[in-house]
Coordinates of C-alpha atoms and ligand atoms in Angstrom, one line a residue:
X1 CA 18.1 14.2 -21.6
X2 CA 15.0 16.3 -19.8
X3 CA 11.4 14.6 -20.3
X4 CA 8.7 16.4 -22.3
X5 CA 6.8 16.3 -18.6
X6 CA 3.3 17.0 -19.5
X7 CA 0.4 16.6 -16.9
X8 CA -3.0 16.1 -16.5
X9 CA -5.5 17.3 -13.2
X10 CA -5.8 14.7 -11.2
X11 CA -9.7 13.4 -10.9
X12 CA -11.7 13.1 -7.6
X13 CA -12.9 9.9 -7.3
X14 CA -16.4 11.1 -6.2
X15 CA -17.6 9.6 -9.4
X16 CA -17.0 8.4 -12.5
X17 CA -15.6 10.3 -15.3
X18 CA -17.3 12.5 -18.2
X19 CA -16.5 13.9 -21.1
X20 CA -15.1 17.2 -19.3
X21 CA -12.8 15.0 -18.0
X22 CA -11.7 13.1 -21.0
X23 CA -11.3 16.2 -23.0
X24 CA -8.0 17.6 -20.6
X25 CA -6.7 13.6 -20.7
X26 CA -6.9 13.2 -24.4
X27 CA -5.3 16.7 -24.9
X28 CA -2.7 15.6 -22.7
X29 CA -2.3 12.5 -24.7
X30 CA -2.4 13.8 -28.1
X31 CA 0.1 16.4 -27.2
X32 CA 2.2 13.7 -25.8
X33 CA 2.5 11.5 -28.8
X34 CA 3.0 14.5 -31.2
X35 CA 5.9 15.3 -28.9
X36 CA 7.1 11.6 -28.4
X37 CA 6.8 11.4 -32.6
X38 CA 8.7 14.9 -32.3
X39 CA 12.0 12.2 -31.1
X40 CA 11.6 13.8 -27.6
X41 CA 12.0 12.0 -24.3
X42 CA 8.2 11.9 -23.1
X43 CA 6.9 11.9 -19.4
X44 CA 3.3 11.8 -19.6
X45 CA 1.4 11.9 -15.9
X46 CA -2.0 11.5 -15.0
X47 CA -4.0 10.4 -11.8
X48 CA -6.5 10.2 -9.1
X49 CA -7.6 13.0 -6.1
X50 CA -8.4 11.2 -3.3
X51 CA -9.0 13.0 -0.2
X52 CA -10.8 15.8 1.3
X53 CA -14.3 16.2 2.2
X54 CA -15.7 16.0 -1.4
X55 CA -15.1 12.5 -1.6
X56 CA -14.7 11.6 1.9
X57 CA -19.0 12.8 1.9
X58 CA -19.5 10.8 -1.1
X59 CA -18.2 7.8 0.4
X60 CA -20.1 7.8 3.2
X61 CA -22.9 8.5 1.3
X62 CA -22.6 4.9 -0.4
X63 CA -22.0 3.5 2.9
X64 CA -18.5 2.6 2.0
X65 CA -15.0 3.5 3.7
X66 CA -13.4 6.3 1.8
X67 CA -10.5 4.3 1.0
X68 CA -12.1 2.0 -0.4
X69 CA -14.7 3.7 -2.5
X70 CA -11.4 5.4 -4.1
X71 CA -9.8 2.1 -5.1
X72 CA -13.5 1.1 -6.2
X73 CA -13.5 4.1 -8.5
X74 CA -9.9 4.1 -9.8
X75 CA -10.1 0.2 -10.6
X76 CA -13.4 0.0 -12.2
X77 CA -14.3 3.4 -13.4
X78 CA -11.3 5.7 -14.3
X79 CA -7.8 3.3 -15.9
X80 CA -10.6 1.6 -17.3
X81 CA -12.0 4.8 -19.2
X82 CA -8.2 5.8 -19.9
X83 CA -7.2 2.2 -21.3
X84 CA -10.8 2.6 -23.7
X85 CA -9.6 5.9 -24.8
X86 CA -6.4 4.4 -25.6
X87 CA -4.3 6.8 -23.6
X88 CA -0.8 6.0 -23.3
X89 CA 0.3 7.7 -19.8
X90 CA 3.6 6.4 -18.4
X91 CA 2.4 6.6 -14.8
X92 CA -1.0 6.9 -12.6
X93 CA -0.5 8.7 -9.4
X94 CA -3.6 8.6 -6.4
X95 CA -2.8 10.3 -3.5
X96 CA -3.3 7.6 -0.9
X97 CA -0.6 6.3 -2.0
X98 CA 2.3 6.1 0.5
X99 CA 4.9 7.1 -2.0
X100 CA 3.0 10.1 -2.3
X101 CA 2.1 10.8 1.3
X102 CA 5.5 10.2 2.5
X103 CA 6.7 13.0 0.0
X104 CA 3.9 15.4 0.8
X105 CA 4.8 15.5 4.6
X106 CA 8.9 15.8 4.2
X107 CA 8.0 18.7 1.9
X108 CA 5.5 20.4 4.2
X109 CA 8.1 19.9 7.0
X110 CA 10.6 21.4 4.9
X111 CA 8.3 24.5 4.1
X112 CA 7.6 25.2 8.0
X113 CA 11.4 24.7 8.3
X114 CA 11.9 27.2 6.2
X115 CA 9.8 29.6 7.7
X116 CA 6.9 29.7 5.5
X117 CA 4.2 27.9 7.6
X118 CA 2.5 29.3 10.8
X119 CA -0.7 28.7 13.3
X120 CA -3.5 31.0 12.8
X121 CA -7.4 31.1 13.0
X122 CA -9.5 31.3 9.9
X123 CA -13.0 31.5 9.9
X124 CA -14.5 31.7 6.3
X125 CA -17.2 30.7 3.5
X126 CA -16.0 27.1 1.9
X127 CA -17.4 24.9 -1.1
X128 CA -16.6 21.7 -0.7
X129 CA -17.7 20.7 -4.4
X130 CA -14.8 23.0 -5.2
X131 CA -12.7 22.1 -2.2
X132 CA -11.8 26.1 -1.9
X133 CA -12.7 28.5 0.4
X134 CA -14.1 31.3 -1.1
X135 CA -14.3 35.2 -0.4
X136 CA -17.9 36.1 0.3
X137 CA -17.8 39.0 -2.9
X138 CA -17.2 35.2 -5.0
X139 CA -21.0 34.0 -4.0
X140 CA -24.0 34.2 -5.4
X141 CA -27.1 35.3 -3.8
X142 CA -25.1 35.3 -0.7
X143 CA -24.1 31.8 -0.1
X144 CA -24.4 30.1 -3.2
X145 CA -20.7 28.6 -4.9
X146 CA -20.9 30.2 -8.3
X147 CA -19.9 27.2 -10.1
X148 CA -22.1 24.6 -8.3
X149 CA -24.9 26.7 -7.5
X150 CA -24.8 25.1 -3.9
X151 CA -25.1 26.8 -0.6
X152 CA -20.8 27.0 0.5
X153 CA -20.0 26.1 4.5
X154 CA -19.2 28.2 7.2
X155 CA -15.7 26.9 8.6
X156 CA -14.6 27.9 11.6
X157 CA -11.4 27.0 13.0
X158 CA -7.7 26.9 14.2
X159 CA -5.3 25.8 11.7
X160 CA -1.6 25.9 10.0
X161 CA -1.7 28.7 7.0
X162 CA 0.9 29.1 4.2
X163 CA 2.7 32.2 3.5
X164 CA 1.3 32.9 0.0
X165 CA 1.1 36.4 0.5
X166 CA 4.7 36.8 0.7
X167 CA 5.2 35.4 -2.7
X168 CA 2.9 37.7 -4.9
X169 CA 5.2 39.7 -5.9
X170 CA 7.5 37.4 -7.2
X171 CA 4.4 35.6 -9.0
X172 CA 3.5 38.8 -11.0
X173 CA 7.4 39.2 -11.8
X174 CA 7.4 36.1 -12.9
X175 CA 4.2 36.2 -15.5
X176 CA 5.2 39.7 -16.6
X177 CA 8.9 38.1 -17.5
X178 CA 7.4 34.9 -19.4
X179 CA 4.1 35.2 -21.3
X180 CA 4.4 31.4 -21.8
X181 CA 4.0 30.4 -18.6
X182 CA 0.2 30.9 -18.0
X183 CA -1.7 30.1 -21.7
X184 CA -3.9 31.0 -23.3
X185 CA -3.6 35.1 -23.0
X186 CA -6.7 35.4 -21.1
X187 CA -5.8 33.2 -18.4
X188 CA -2.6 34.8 -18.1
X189 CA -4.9 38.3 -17.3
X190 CA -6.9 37.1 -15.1
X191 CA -4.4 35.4 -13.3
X192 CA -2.2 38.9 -13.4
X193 CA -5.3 40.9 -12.1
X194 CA -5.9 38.6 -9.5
X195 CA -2.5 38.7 -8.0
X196 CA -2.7 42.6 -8.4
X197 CA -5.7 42.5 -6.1
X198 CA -3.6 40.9 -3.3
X199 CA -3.4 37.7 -2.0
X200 CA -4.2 36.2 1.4
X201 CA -2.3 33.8 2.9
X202 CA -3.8 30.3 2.5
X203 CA -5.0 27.9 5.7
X204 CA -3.7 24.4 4.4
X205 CA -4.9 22.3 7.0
X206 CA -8.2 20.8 8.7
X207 CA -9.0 19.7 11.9
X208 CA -12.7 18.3 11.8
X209 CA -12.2 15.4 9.6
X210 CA -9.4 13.2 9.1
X211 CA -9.5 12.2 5.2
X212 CA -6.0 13.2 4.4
X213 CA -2.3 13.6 4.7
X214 CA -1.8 14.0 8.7
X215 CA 0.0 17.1 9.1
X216 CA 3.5 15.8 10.2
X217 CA 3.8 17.7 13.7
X218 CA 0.3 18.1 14.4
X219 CA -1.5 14.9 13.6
X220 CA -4.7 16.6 14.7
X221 CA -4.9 18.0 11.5
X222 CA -5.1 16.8 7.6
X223 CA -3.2 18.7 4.9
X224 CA -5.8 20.9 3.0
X225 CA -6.7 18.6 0.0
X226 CA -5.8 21.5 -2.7
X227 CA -1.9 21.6 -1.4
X228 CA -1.8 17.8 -1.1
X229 CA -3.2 17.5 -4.4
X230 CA -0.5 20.1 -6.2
X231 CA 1.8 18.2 -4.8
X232 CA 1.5 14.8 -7.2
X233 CA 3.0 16.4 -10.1
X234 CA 6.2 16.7 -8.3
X235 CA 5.7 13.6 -6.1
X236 CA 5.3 11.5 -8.6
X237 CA 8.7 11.9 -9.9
X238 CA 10.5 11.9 -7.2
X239 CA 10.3 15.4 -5.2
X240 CA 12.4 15.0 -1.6
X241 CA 14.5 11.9 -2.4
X242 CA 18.1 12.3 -2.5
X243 CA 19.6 13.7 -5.5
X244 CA 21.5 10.1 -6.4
X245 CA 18.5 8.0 -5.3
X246 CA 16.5 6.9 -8.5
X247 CA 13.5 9.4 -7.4
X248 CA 16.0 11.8 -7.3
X249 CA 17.3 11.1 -10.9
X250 CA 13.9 10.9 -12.1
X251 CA 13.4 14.5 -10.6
X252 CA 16.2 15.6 -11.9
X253 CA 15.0 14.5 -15.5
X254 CA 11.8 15.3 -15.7
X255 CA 11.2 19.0 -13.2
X256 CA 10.0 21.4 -14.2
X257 CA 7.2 20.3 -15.7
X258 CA 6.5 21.7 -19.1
X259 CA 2.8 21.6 -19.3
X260 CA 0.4 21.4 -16.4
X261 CA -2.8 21.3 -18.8
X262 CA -6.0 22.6 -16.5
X263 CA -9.7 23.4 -16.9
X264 CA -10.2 27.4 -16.3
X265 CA -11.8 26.5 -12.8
X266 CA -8.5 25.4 -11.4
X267 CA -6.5 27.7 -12.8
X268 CA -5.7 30.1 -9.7
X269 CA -4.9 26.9 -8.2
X270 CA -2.5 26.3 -10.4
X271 CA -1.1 29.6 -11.5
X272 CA -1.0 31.1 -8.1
X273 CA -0.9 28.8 -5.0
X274 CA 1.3 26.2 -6.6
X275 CA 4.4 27.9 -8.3
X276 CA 4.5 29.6 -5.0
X277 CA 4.7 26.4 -3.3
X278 CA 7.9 25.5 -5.3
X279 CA 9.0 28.8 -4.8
X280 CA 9.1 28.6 -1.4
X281 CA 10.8 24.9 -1.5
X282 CA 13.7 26.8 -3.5
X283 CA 12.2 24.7 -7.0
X284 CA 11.7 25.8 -10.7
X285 CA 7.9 26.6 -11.2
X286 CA 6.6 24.9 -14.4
X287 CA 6.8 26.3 -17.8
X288 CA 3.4 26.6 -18.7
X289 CA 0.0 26.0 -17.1
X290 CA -2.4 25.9 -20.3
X291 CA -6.2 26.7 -19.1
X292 CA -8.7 25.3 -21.5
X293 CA -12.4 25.9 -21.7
X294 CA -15.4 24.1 -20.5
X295 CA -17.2 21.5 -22.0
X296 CA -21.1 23.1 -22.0
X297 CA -24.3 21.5 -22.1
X298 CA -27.4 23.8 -22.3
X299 CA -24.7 27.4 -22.3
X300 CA -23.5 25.3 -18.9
X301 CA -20.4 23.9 -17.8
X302 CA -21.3 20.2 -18.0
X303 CA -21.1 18.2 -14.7
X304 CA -22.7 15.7 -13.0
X305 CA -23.6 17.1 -10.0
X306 CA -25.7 19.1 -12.3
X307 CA -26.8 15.9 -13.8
X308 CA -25.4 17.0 -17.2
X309 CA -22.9 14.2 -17.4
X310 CA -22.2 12.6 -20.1
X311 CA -20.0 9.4 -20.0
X312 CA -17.1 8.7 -22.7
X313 CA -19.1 5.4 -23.8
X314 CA -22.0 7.1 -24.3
X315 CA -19.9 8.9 -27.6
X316 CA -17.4 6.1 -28.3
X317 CA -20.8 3.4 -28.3
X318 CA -21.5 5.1 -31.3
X319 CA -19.1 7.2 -33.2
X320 CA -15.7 5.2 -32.3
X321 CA -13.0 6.1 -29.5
X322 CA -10.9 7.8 -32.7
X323 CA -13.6 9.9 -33.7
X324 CA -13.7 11.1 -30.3
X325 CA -10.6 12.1 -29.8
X326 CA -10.3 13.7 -33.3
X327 CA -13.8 16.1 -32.3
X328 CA -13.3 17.9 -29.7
X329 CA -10.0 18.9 -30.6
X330 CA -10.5 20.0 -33.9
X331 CA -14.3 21.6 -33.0
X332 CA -13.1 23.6 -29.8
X333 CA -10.5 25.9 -30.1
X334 CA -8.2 24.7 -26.9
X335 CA -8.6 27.6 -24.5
X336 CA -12.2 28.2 -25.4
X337 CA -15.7 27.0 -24.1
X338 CA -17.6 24.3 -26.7
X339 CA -20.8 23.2 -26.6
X340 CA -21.2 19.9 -27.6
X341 CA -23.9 18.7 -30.0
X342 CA -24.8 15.1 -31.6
X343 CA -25.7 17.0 -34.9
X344 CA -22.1 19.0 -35.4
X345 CA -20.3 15.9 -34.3
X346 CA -22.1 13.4 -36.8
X347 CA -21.7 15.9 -39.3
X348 CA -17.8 16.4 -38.8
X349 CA -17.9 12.9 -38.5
X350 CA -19.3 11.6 -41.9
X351 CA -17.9 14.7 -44.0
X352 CA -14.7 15.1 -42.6
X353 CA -13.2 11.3 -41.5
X354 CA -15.7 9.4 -43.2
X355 CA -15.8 11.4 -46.9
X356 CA -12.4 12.6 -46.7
X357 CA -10.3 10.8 -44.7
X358 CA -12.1 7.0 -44.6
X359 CA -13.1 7.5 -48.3
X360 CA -9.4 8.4 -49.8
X361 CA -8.1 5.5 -47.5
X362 CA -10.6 2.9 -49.1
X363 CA -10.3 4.4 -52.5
X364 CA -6.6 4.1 -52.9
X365 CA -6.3 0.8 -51.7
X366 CA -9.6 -0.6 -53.9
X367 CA -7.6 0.9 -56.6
X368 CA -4.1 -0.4 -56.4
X369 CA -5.5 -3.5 -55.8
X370 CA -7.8 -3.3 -59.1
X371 CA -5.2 -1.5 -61.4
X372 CA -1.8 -3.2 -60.3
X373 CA -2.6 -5.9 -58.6
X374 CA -2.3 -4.7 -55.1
X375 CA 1.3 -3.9 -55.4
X376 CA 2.6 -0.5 -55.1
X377 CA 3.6 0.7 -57.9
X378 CA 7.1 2.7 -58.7
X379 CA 7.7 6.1 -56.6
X380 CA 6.6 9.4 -58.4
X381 CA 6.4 12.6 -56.9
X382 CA 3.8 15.4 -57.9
X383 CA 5.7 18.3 -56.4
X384 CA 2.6 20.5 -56.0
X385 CA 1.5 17.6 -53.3
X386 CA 4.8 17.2 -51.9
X387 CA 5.9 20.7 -51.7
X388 CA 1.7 21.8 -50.2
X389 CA 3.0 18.6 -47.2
X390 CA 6.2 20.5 -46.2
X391 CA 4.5 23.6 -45.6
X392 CA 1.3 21.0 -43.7
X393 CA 3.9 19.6 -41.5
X394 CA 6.0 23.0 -40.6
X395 CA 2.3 24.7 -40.0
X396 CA 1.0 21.6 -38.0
X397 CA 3.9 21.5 -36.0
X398 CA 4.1 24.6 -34.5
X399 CA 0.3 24.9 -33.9
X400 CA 0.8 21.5 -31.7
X401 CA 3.6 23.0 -30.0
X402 CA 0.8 25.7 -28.7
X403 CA -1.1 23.9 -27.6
X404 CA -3.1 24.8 -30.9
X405 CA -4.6 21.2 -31.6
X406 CA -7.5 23.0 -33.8
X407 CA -4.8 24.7 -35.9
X408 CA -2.6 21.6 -36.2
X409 CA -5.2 19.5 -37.2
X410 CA -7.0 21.7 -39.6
X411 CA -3.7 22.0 -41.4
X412 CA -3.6 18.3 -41.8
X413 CA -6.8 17.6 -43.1
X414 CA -6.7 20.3 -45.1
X415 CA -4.4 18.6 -46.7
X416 CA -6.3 16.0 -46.4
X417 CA -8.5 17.4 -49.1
X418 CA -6.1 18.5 -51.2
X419 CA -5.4 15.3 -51.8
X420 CA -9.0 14.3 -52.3
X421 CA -9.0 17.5 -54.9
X422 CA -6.2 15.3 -56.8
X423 CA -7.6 12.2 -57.3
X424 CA -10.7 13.9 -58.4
X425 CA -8.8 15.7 -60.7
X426 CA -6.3 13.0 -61.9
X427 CA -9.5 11.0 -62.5
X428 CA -7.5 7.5 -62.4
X429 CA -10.9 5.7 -63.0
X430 CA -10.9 7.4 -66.3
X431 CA -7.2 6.8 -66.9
X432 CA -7.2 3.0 -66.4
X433 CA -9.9 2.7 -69.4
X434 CA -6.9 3.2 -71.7
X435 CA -3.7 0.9 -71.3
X436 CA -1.5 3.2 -73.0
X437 CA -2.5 5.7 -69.9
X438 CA -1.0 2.9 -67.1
X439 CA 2.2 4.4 -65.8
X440 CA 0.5 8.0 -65.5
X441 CA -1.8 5.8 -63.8
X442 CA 0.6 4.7 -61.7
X443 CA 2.0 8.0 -60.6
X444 CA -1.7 9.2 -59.5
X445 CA -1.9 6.0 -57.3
X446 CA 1.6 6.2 -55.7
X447 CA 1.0 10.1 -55.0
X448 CA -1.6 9.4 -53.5
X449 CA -0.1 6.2 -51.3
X450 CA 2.7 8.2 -50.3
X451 CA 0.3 11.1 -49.2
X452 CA -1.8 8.4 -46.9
X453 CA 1.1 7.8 -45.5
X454 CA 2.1 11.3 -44.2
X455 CA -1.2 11.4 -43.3
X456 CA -1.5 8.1 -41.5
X457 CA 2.1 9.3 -39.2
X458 CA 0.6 12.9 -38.5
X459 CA -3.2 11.7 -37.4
X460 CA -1.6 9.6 -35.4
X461 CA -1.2 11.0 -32.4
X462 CA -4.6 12.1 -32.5
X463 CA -6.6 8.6 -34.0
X464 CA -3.9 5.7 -33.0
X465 CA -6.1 3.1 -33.4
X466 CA -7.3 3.9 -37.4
X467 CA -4.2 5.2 -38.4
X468 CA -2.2 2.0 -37.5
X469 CA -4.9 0.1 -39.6
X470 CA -4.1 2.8 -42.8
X471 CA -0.6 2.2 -41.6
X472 CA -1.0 -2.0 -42.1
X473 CA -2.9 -1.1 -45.3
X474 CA -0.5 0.7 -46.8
X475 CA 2.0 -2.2 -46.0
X476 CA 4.0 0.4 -44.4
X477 CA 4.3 -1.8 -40.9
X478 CA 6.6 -4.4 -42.7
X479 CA 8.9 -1.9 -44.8
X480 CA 9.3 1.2 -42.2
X481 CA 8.5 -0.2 -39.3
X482 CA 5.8 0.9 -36.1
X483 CA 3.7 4.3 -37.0
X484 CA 4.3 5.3 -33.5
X485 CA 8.3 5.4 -34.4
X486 CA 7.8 7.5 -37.4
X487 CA 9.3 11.0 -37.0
X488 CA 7.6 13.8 -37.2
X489 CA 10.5 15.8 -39.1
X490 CA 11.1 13.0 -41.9
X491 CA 7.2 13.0 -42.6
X492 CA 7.7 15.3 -45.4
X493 CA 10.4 13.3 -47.3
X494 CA 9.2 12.3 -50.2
X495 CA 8.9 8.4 -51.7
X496 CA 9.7 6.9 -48.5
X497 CA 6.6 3.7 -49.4
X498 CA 8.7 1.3 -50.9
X499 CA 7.7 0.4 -54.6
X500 CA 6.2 -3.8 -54.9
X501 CA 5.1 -2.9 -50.7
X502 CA 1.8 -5.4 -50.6
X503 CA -1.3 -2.8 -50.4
X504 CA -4.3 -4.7 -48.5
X505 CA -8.1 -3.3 -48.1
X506 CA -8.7 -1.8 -45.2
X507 CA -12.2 -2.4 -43.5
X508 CA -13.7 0.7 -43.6
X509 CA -12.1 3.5 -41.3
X510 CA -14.8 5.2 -40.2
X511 CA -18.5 3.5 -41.3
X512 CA -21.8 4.8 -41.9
X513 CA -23.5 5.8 -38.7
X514 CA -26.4 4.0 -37.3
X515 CA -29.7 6.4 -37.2
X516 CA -30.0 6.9 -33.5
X517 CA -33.2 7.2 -32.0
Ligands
LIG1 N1 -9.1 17.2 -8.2 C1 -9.1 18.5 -8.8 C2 -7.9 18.8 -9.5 C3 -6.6 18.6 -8.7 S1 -5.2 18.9 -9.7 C4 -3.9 19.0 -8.7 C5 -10.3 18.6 -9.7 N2 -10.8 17.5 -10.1 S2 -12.1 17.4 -11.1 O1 -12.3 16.0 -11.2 O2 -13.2 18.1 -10.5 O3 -11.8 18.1 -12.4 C6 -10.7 17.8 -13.1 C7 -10.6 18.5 -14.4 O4 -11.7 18.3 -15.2 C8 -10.5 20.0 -14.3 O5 -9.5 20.5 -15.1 C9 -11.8 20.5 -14.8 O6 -11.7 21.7 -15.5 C10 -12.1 19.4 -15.8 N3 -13.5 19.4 -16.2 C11 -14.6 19.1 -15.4 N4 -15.7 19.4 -16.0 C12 -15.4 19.9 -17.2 C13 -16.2 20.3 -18.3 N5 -17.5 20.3 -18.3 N6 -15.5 20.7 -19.4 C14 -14.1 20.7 -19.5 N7 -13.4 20.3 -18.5 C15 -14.0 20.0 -17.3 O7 -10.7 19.8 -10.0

């Protein structure tokens, strides 16, 4: 069965990772689980840029072989961040390593094979925080990288250039055909009017340092860090080795990949340079690169070489690692720029998971407990809920699908609240002062158990850690088994909680924030 092959950028390890960075991994990850919960096979890649001048500077900055600074970085700084965020990739790929390498220079060798790779001289304006060169009509002010307001180099030399040009047509052929395969609409335009404009053909190798892939037949030279990089998604599973070989199966299984999720800066890199790479190899081009927005702080895109930086742990210290994941999703459309704000996320925070998600959680198991003994009681079904959680799942599913995590998760804790409307309404407090009132009593609190649960399976993917407590609470772990295994198309079937299930007090889901100073 084809993967679900979803990946993410791979970082450069000049520095530890922020929030920008953590928004694309936990897209990726949420997008993975839905899918895994969806019954799909699930291929779910993320990793480390290594080479090139960007880091190679940093590096000797510190006083440290590059090498070393990477393994530094990737060891102590980023699968540490990933493991805290509790993301559940299925492999780590950093480009020093020799099963990437190895694959890097037998496709390169292929490509000039083919025809596709000559010797030429380029001479141009290059940003090495962006590792691009750049057309002087891009600067600012003359010689200033738009995006890191730096002064961009003047390279000057003799090197081996890819044929790109030859494959714009093809390109614009190929976005006109399917829509899907450059997301959201707006990068798909600008994307289609920049291949309208004409492309150049790229120089994909440097001479004057020697971070990098050696170019096979000219070992003078390093492979340009941009085509090296593309490169992992395919490497990584197995791109060059022989169909029966077990890289080769894994190829086989998981190519083409069906989301390359990217931040709008990389997106030509993405949209243009690399399908024409595996066009020229003769291999499928993905199915969709998604571009989302930027993370801003102060109307800029946050970064730390603007010193705007602002570390996962710095959030998670205080509002949680679920909470995190669950706010930029569901504040930001995906595709769009956010700014981020302590205020909007504290607010979110205490109205939306504390009041109405932490709050019903609490509630319903405070009250089994008091009005029948902490054992659930027999199945009922109000079909205004159940009926109001088919249409939730159908309408969250699809928004997921697009990449629409705002959509998907509003649906859900919309319904969220409807349930919180029903309770209130329902008033089981009220009910449980008359004896004569306890089976209607009974049918509030196993309505509202059962709609925890579908709850508990659909947040999942987004909040793993606090829905597998609701989960435990519900005493749904020792009658259906792990949340993770739960479908996604048998949420909706009503009365699945077994009546007499054990229903234990959670501790609290989301608490009271401390007053920062
Ligand atoms: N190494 C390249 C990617 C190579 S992929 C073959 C790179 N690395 S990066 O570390 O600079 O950025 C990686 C990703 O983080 C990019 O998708 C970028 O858009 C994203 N972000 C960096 N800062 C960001 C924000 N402030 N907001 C949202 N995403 C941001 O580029």
């Amino acid at each position: 069965m084809k993967s679900f092959y979803l990946t993410t950028p791979i970082y450069y390890v000049n520095d530890a990772p922020h929030i920008g960075h953590a928004y694309t991994t936990v897209a990726g990850d949420v997008l993975t689980r839905w899918h895994r919960q969806r019954g799909e096979a699930v291929w779910f890649l993320t990793g480390t840029d290594e080479h090139g001048q960007k880091v190679m500077r940093t590096a000797e900055q510190n006083n440290v072989a590059p090498q070393a600074w990477a393994d530094k970085l990737v060891e102590e700084a980023w699968k540490p961040n990933w493991r805290a965020l509790n993301i559940a990739n299925d492999d780590f790929i950093r480009t020093t390593e020799p099963r990437h390498m190895d694959r890097v220079q037998k496709f390169l060798t292929s490509l000039k094979d083919k025809g596709y790779i000559y010797q030429g001289d380029f001479e141009g304006p290059y940003c090495v925080g962006c590792e691009e060169f750049k057309l002087p009509g891009d600067l600012l002010e003359g010689n200033l990288c738009p995006i890191h307001s730096k002064p961009v180099e003047n390279v000057k030399e003799t090197n081996w250039f890819f044929k790109l040009s030859e494959f714009t047509d093809r390109l614009l052929d190929h976005y006109k055909k399917n829509p899907d395969a450059c997301q959201p609409e707006s990068a798909r335009n600008e994307v289609v009017a920049f291949l309208e404009g004409g492309v150049r053909d790229l120089s994909i190798s440097r001479s004057t340092f020697d971070w990098g892939v050696p170019v096979p037949w000219d070992t003078d030279q390093v492979v340009y860090v941009w085509f090296d990089a593309l490169l992992n998604y395919a490497t990584a599973v197995g791109l060059t080795d022989a169909p029966d070989s077990e890289g080769g199966k894994k190829f086989a299984q998981t190519w083409p990949a069906d989301v390359h999720l990217v931040g709008k800066d990389i997106l030509r890199f993405h949209a243009v340079i690399w399908p024409a790479m595996l066009m020229a190899a003769d291999l499928e081009v993905p199915k969709k690169v998604f571009a989302h927005g930027w993370l801003l702080v102060g109307g800029e895109k946050m970064s730390k070489s603007k010193l705007t930086g602002i570390a996962p742990a710095d959030i998670t210290d205080h509002f949680g690692v679920d909470a995190f994941r669950y706010y930029f999703l569901r504040a930001i459309p995906f595709g769009s720029d956010g700014s981020f704000s302590w205020e909007d996320m504290s607010a979110r925070y205490t109205s939306e998971l504390a009041n109405d998600f932490g709050n019903l959680a609490s509630r319903l198991a405070a009250m089994v407990e008091k009005y029948c003994g902490g054992v659930l009681p027999a199945v009922a079904e109000d079909t205004e809920l159940s009926a109001s959680l088919k249409e939730t799942v159908a309408k969250a599913d699809v928004a997921m699908q697009n990449l629409d995590f705002q959509g998907g998760i509003n649906a859900i804790m919309d319904f969220c609240k409807q349930v919180n409307g029903f309770v209130t309404v329902k008033e089981p407090w009220i009910l449980a002062k008359d004896p004569a009132n306890q089976l209607i009593l009974e049918d509030v609190l196993y309505n509202t158990a059962e709609s925890l649960r579908a709850l508990a399976i659909l947040l999942h993917p987004v909040m793993p850690a606090t829905t597998e407590i609701l989960w435990e609470s519900l005493g749904a772990k020792s009658t259906l088994g792990e949340i993770g295994a739960q479908k996604i198309e048998s949420v909706a079937k009503w009365g699945q909680l077994p009546p007499g299930a054990t229903v234990t007090k959670t501790p609290v889901l989301f608490p009271r924030l401390e007053v920062k100073e």
